PDB file of C-alpha atoms in Angstrom:
ATOM      1  CA  MET A  64     -32.740   6.119 -18.847  1.00  0.00           C
ATOM      2  CA  SER A  65     -36.220   7.573 -18.582  1.00  0.00           C
ATOM      3  CA  SER A  66     -37.162  10.758 -20.356  1.00  0.00           C
ATOM      4  CA  SER A  67     -37.590  12.602 -17.045  1.00  0.00           C
ATOM      5  CA  SER A  68     -34.079  11.674 -15.893  1.00  0.00           C
ATOM      6  CA  THR A  69     -32.712  12.607 -19.337  1.00  0.00           C
ATOM      7  CA  LYS A  70     -34.451  15.995 -19.046  1.00  0.00           C
ATOM      8  CA  LEU A  71     -33.056  16.421 -15.527  1.00  0.00           C
ATOM      9  CA  ARG A  72     -29.501  15.692 -16.762  1.00  0.00           C
ATOM     10  CA  GLU A  73     -29.923  18.186 -19.639  1.00  0.00           C
ATOM     11  CA  ASP A  74     -31.014  20.840 -17.134  1.00  0.00           C
ATOM     12  CA  PHE A  75     -27.957  20.132 -14.977  1.00  0.00           C
ATOM     13  CA  LEU A  76     -25.691  20.596 -17.963  1.00  0.00           C
ATOM     14  CA  ARG A  77     -27.244  23.933 -18.982  1.00  0.00           C
ATOM     15  CA  ILE A  78     -24.758  26.668 -18.126  1.00  0.00           C
ATOM     16  CA  PRO A  79     -24.696  30.279 -19.355  1.00  0.00           C
ATOM     17  CA  LYS A  80     -21.930  31.127 -21.828  1.00  0.00           C
ATOM     18  CA  LEU A  81     -18.649  32.554 -20.620  1.00  0.00           C
ATOM     19  CA  THR A  82     -18.012  35.973 -22.116  1.00  0.00           C
ATOM     20  CA  ALA A  83     -14.876  36.398 -24.241  1.00  0.00           C
ATOM     21  CA  ASP A  84     -13.466  38.937 -21.799  1.00  0.00           C
ATOM     22  CA  GLY A  85     -14.201  36.713 -18.788  1.00  0.00           C
ATOM     23  CA  GLU A  86     -16.386  39.340 -17.149  1.00  0.00           C
ATOM     24  CA  ASN A  87     -18.707  36.632 -15.811  1.00  0.00           C
ATOM     25  CA  TRP A  88     -15.934  34.158 -14.948  1.00  0.00           C
ATOM     26  CA  MET A  89     -16.730  33.860 -11.239  1.00  0.00           C
ATOM     27  CA  THR A  90     -20.389  32.939 -11.731  1.00  0.00           C
ATOM     28  CA  TYR A  91     -19.613  30.839 -14.825  1.00  0.00           C
ATOM     29  CA  LYS A  92     -16.994  28.862 -12.899  1.00  0.00           C
ATOM     30  CA  ASP A  93     -19.282  28.181  -9.945  1.00  0.00           C
ATOM     31  CA  ARG A  94     -22.218  27.183 -12.150  1.00  0.00           C
ATOM     32  CA  LEU A  95     -19.986  24.924 -14.237  1.00  0.00           C
ATOM     33  CA  LEU A  96     -18.591  23.237 -11.129  1.00  0.00           C
ATOM     34  CA  TRP A  97     -22.041  22.766  -9.584  1.00  0.00           C
ATOM     35  CA  SER A  98     -23.454  21.369 -12.815  1.00  0.00           C
ATOM     36  CA  ILE A  99     -20.589  18.971 -13.374  1.00  0.00           C
ATOM     37  CA  ASP A 100     -20.654  17.867  -9.746  1.00  0.00           C
ATOM     38  CA  ALA A 101     -24.392  17.150 -10.016  1.00  0.00           C
ATOM     39  CA  CYS A 102     -23.660  14.837 -12.960  1.00  0.00           C
ATOM     40  CA  GLY A 103     -20.821  13.052 -11.176  1.00  0.00           C
ATOM     41  CA  PHE A 104     -17.980  14.298 -13.381  1.00  0.00           C
ATOM     42  CA  LEU A 105     -16.266  16.825 -11.086  1.00  0.00           C
ATOM     43  CA  SER A 106     -13.216  14.569 -10.748  1.00  0.00           C
ATOM     44  CA  HIS A 107     -12.428  15.230 -14.418  1.00  0.00           C
ATOM     45  CA  LEU A 108     -11.893  18.917 -13.604  1.00  0.00           C
ATOM     46  CA  ASP A 109     -10.244  18.739 -10.201  1.00  0.00           C
ATOM     47  CA  GLY A 110      -7.603  16.214 -11.256  1.00  0.00           C
ATOM     48  CA  THR A 111      -8.718  13.315  -9.059  1.00  0.00           C
ATOM     49  CA  GLU A 112      -9.938  11.248 -12.020  1.00  0.00           C
ATOM     50  CA  LYS A 113      -6.825   9.648 -13.436  1.00  0.00           C
ATOM     51  CA  LYS A 114      -6.476   7.903 -16.757  1.00  0.00           C
ATOM     52  CA  PRO A 115      -6.481   4.122 -16.211  1.00  0.00           C
ATOM     53  CA  VAL A 116      -3.072   2.484 -16.390  1.00  0.00           C
ATOM     54  CA  ASP A 117      -2.585   0.108 -19.298  1.00  0.00           C
ATOM     55  CA  PRO A 118      -1.733  -3.311 -17.822  1.00  0.00           C
ATOM     56  CA  SER A 119       0.730  -3.948 -20.644  1.00  0.00           C
ATOM     57  CA  MET A 120       2.879  -1.178 -19.164  1.00  0.00           C
ATOM     58  CA  LEU A 121       3.011  -2.774 -15.709  1.00  0.00           C
ATOM     59  CA  LEU A 122       5.833  -4.881 -14.311  1.00  0.00           C
ATOM     60  CA  GLY A 123       8.043  -4.672 -17.346  1.00  0.00           C
ATOM     61  CA  ARG A 124       5.453  -6.054 -19.746  1.00  0.00           C
ATOM     62  CA  GLY A 125       6.248  -4.725 -23.185  1.00  0.00           C
ATOM     63  CA  ALA A 126       3.926  -3.067 -25.656  1.00  0.00           C
ATOM     64  CA  LEU A 127       3.664  -6.429 -27.390  1.00  0.00           C
ATOM     65  CA  TRP A 128       2.396  -8.143 -24.206  1.00  0.00           C
ATOM     66  CA  THR A 129      -0.448 -10.585 -24.732  1.00  0.00           C
ATOM     67  CA  PRO A 130      -2.446 -11.785 -21.733  1.00  0.00           C
ATOM     68  CA  THR A 131      -2.222 -15.532 -21.247  1.00  0.00           C
ATOM     69  CA  THR A 132      -3.724 -16.342 -17.848  1.00  0.00           C
ATOM     70  CA  SER A 133      -7.368 -15.871 -16.905  1.00  0.00           C
ATOM     71  CA  ASP A 134      -6.318 -13.195 -14.386  1.00  0.00           C
ATOM     72  CA  GLU A 135      -4.441 -11.274 -17.086  1.00  0.00           C
ATOM     73  CA  ILE A 136      -7.390 -11.542 -19.463  1.00  0.00           C
ATOM     74  CA  ARG A 137      -9.720 -10.265 -16.721  1.00  0.00           C
ATOM     75  CA  GLU A 138      -7.246  -7.467 -15.908  1.00  0.00           C
ATOM     76  CA  LEU A 139      -7.215  -6.391 -19.559  1.00  0.00           C
ATOM     77  CA  ALA A 140     -11.027  -6.460 -19.740  1.00  0.00           C
ATOM     78  CA  VAL A 141     -11.285  -4.316 -16.584  1.00  0.00           C
ATOM     79  CA  TYR A 142      -8.773  -1.882 -18.060  1.00  0.00           C
ATOM     80  CA  ARG A 143     -10.675  -1.589 -21.336  1.00  0.00           C
ATOM     81  CA  THR A 144     -13.950  -0.926 -19.501  1.00  0.00           C
ATOM     82  CA  ALA A 145     -12.313   1.659 -17.232  1.00  0.00           C
ATOM     83  CA  MET A 146     -10.628   3.310 -20.206  1.00  0.00           C
ATOM     84  CA  LYS A 147     -13.911   3.530 -22.105  1.00  0.00           C
ATOM     85  CA  GLU A 148     -15.629   5.165 -19.092  1.00  0.00           C
ATOM     86  CA  TRP A 149     -12.725   7.566 -18.562  1.00  0.00           C
ATOM     87  CA  CYS A 150     -12.698   8.590 -22.237  1.00  0.00           C
ATOM     88  CA  MET A 151     -16.451   9.142 -22.202  1.00  0.00           C
ATOM     89  CA  GLY A 152     -16.285  11.310 -19.070  1.00  0.00           C
ATOM     90  CA  LYS A 153     -13.400  13.293 -20.540  1.00  0.00           C
ATOM     91  CA  ALA A 154     -15.284  13.835 -23.803  1.00  0.00           C
ATOM     92  CA  ILE A 155     -18.502  14.881 -22.034  1.00  0.00           C
ATOM     93  CA  MET A 156     -16.639  17.426 -19.917  1.00  0.00           C
ATOM     94  CA  LYS A 157     -14.649  18.813 -22.846  1.00  0.00           C
ATOM     95  CA  GLN A 158     -17.869  19.196 -24.827  1.00  0.00           C
ATOM     96  CA  GLN A 159     -19.608  20.835 -21.871  1.00  0.00           C
ATOM     97  CA  ILE A 160     -16.880  23.447 -21.638  1.00  0.00           C
ATOM     98  CA  ALA A 161     -16.624  23.883 -25.424  1.00  0.00           C
ATOM     99  CA  GLY A 162     -20.359  24.479 -25.656  1.00  0.00           C
ATOM    100  CA  THR A 163     -20.242  27.258 -23.067  1.00  0.00           C
ATOM    101  CA  ILE A 164     -17.251  29.290 -24.229  1.00  0.00           C
ATOM    102  CA  PRO A 165     -16.949  31.641 -27.206  1.00  0.00           C
ATOM    103  CA  ASP A 166     -15.090  30.574 -30.347  1.00  0.00           C
ATOM    104  CA  SER A 167     -12.163  32.860 -29.531  1.00  0.00           C
ATOM    105  CA  LEU A 168     -11.513  30.877 -26.331  1.00  0.00           C
ATOM    106  CA  PHE A 169     -12.249  27.525 -27.949  1.00  0.00           C
ATOM    107  CA  ILE A 170      -9.468  28.148 -30.461  1.00  0.00           C
ATOM    108  CA  GLN A 171      -7.062  28.651 -27.552  1.00  0.00           C
ATOM    109  CA  VAL A 172      -8.019  25.438 -25.723  1.00  0.00           C
ATOM    110  CA  LYS A 173      -9.009  23.002 -28.466  1.00  0.00           C
ATOM    111  CA  ASN A 174      -5.670  21.169 -28.468  1.00  0.00           C
ATOM    112  CA  LEU A 175      -5.534  20.595 -24.720  1.00  0.00           C
ATOM    113  CA  ALA A 176      -5.912  16.914 -23.854  1.00  0.00           C
ATOM    114  CA  THR A 177      -8.306  16.918 -20.904  1.00  0.00           C
ATOM    115  CA  ALA A 178     -11.147  18.953 -19.454  1.00  0.00           C
ATOM    116  CA  GLY A 179      -8.988  19.553 -16.386  1.00  0.00           C
ATOM    117  CA  GLU A 180      -6.289  21.155 -18.540  1.00  0.00           C
ATOM    118  CA  ILE A 181      -8.889  23.332 -20.265  1.00  0.00           C
ATOM    119  CA  PHE A 182     -10.414  24.400 -16.959  1.00  0.00           C
ATOM    120  CA  THR A 183      -6.964  25.200 -15.525  1.00  0.00           C
ATOM    121  CA  TYR A 184      -6.132  27.259 -18.612  1.00  0.00           C
ATOM    122  CA  LEU A 185      -9.359  29.258 -18.329  1.00  0.00           C
ATOM    123  CA  SER A 186      -8.870  29.701 -14.582  1.00  0.00           C
ATOM    124  CA  ASN A 187      -5.355  31.044 -15.081  1.00  0.00           C
ATOM    125  CA  LEU A 188      -6.636  33.352 -17.800  1.00  0.00           C
ATOM    126  CA  PHE A 189      -9.511  34.863 -15.820  1.00  0.00           C
ATOM    127  CA  GLU A 190      -8.888  34.491 -12.060  1.00  0.00           C
ATOM    128  CA  LYS A 191      -6.642  37.549 -11.739  1.00  0.00           C
ATOM    129  CA  HIS A 192      -8.862  39.470 -14.145  1.00  0.00           C
ATOM    130  CA  SER A 193     -11.867  38.727 -11.904  1.00  0.00           C
ATOM    131  CA  GLN A 194     -10.008  39.870  -8.781  1.00  0.00           C
ATOM    132  CA  VAL A 195      -9.099  43.170 -10.456  1.00  0.00           C
ATOM    133  CA  MET A 196     -12.720  43.659 -11.522  1.00  0.00           C
ATOM    134  CA  SER A 197     -13.937  42.946  -7.956  1.00  0.00           C
ATOM    135  CA  VAL A 198     -11.543  45.505  -6.488  1.00  0.00           C
ATOM    136  CA  GLU A 199     -12.626  48.067  -9.102  1.00  0.00           C
ATOM    137  CA  LEU A 200     -16.314  47.478  -8.372  1.00  0.00           C
ATOM    138  CA  LEU A 201     -15.681  47.789  -4.628  1.00  0.00           C
ATOM    139  CA  ARG A 202     -13.796  51.049  -5.220  1.00  0.00           C
ATOM    140  CA  LYS A 203     -16.706  52.414  -7.290  1.00  0.00           C
ATOM    141  CA  LEU A 204     -19.173  51.407  -4.587  1.00  0.00           C
ATOM    142  CA  GLN A 205     -17.098  53.119  -1.907  1.00  0.00           C
ATOM    143  CA  ASP A 206     -16.960  56.288  -4.019  1.00  0.00           C
ATOM    144  CA  GLN A 207     -20.758  56.470  -4.268  1.00  0.00           C
ATOM    145  CA  LYS A 208     -22.306  59.304  -2.289  1.00  0.00           C
ATOM    146  CA  CYS A 209     -25.870  60.306  -1.777  1.00  0.00           C
ATOM    147  CA  PRO A 210     -26.516  63.779  -3.201  1.00  0.00           C
ATOM    148  CA  GLU A 211     -27.403  66.580  -0.763  1.00  0.00           C
ATOM    149  CA  LYS A 212     -31.113  66.144   0.089  1.00  0.00           C
ATOM    150  CA  GLY A 213     -31.095  63.024  -2.111  1.00  0.00           C
ATOM    151  CA  ASN A 214     -33.271  60.001  -1.600  1.00  0.00           C
ATOM    152  CA  ILE A 215     -31.336  56.846  -0.788  1.00  0.00           C
TER     153      ILE A 215
END
């Protein structure tokens, strides 16, 4: 990868930190999603990227299954490659989220298995909070009045 494309990828992955109270959740979430989508990893957050299925678990093969035919050997090689790619994407996304949240939130999500689980946890934590904040800001805006002979 050239240095310019490496720089471009680093810029895509640069996201402002989420505040501990989630005050900036709505913009954080959108910027995270845009950044991850630009890098081709959005499926790790939206649940469409599934962990590859181990061929030894298919069709009653036991855990001690050993491939014997050329098709089975090829199937196992494809699985290992897919698994490596899936694990790398999962790790990149988990690190991306971990690097943009405060330690207090990291402690809460560090044992979750996938980036999708982490993102769902954070969404559940802050979505309602963000809606309440939006309503409160709208109420404050509606209560604003221009003083008598004031300059708008």
